[in-house]
Coordinates of C-alpha atoms in Angstrom, one line a residue:
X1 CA -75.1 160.4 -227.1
X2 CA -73.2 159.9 -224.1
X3 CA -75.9 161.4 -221.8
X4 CA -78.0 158.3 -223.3
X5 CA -75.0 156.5 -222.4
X6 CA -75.1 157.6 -218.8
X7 CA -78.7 157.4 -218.2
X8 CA -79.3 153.9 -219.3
X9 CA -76.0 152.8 -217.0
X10 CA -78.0 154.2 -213.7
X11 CA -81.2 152.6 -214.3
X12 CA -79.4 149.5 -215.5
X13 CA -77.5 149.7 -211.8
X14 CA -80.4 150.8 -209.7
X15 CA -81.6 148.2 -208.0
X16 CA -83.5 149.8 -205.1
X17 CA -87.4 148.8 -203.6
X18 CA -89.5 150.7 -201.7
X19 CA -92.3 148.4 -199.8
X20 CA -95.0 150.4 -198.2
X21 CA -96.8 147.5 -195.3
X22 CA -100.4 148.7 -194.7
X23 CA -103.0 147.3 -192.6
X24 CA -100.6 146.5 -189.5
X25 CA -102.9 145.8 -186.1
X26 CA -100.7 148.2 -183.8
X27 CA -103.2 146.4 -180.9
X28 CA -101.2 143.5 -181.2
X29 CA -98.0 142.0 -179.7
X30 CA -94.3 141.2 -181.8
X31 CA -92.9 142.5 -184.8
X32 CA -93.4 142.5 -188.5
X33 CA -91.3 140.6 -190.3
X34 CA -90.9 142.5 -194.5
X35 CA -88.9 139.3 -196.2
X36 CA -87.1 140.0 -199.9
X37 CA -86.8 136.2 -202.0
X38 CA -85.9 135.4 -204.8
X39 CA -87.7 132.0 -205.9
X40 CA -85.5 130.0 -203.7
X41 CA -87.8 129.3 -200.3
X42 CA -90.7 131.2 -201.3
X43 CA -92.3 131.8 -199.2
X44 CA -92.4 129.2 -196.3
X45 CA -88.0 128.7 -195.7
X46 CA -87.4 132.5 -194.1
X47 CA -83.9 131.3 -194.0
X48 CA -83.7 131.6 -197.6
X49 CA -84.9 135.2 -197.6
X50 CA -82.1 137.5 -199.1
X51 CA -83.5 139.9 -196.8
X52 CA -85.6 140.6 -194.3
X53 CA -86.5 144.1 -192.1
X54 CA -88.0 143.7 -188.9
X55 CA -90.2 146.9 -187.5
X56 CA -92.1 147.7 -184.6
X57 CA -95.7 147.5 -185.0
X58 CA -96.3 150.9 -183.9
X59 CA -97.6 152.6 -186.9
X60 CA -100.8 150.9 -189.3
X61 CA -98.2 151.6 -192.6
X62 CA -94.6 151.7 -192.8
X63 CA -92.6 152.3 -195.4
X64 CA -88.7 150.3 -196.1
X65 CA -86.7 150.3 -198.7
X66 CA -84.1 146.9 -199.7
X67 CA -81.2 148.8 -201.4
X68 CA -80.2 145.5 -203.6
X69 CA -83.1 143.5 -205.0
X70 CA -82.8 141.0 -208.1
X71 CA -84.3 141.6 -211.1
X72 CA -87.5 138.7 -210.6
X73 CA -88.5 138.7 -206.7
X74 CA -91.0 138.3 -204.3
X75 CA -91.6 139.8 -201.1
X76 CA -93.3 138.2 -198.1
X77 CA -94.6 140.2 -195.1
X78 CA -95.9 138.4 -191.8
X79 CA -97.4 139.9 -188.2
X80 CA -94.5 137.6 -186.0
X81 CA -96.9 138.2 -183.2
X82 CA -94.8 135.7 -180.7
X83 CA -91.6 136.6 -182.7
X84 CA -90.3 133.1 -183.1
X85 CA -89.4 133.7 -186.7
X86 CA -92.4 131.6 -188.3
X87 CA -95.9 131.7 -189.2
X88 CA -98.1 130.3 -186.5
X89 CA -101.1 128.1 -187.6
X90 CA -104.4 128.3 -185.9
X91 CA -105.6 124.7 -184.3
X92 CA -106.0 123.5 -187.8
X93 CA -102.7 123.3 -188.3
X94 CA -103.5 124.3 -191.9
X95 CA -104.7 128.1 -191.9
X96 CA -102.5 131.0 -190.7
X97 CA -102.4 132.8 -187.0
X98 CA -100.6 135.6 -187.8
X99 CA -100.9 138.4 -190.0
X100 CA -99.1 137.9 -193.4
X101 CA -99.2 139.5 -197.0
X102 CA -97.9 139.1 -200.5
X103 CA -96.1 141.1 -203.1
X104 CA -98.5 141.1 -206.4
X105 CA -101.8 140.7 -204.3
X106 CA -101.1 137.0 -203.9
X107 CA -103.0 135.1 -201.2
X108 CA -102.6 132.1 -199.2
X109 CA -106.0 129.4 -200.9
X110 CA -105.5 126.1 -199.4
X111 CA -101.7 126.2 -199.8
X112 CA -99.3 129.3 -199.7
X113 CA -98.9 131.1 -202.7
X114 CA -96.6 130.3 -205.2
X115 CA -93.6 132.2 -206.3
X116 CA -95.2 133.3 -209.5
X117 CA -98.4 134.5 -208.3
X118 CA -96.2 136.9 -206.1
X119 CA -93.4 137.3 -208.7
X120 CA -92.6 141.3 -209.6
X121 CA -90.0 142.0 -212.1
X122 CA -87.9 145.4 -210.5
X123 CA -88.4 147.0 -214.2
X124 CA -91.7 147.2 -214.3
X125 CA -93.2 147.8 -210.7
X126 CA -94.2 151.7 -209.0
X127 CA -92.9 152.8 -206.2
X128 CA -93.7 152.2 -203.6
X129 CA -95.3 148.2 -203.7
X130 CA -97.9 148.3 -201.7
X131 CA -98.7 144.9 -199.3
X132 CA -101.6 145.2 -197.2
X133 CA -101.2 143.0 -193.8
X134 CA -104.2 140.6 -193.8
X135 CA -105.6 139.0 -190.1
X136 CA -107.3 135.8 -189.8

């Protein structure tokens, strides 16, 4: 009985997320931005991120891990190519520049993806969520 006990009191305190980013284009410039939201911002106010991991693009996959996630998130991951911090829009003004993906598969339509098409739920997600980078 108290092994039970124990058990369910690590899983019920783990709150760890591995994110493996495929699909980076190591050909091009600036840094890639892995951003951890809850519903707050999602996905377009990066300042509302609760965190964000910035790597070098010198491998096509990378792997990081956010030590503290909330239970419902979502996790955004964009190419910053001229690494001002945004997503840069093509002369549309409308469709991406950049390199981005989405937890869940989500995809940008006409408008950005919503929280809930990108929502995971840390209980019931494998390790390591896979987000492939996706180029215009």
């Amino acid at each position: 009985m108290l092994i039970g006990a124990i058990a369910m009191s690590t899983n019920a305190t783990e709150s760890k997320v591995t994110i493996a980013v495929k699909g980076i284009d190591v050909s091009r410039p600036g840094k890639v931005l892995v951003m951890l939201f809850a519903e707050e911002g999602f996905p377009k106010q990066h300042d509302k991120a609760l965190r964000i991991i910035s790597l070098n693009t010198t491998k096509t996959e990378q792997v990081v891990t956010f030590d503290e996630t909330p239970q419902v998130f979502a996790v955004k991951v964009l190419h910053d190519e001229d690494e001002d911090g945004r997503v840069t829009k093509n002369w549309t003004g409308i469709w991406p520049k950049e390199g981005l993906g989405f937890s869940n598969g989500a995809r940008i339509t006409f408008k950005a993806p919503s929280f809930a098409s990108a929502r995971l739920d840390r209980n019931s997600v494998a390790s390591p969520i896979v987000i492939t980078v996706r180029y215009p």
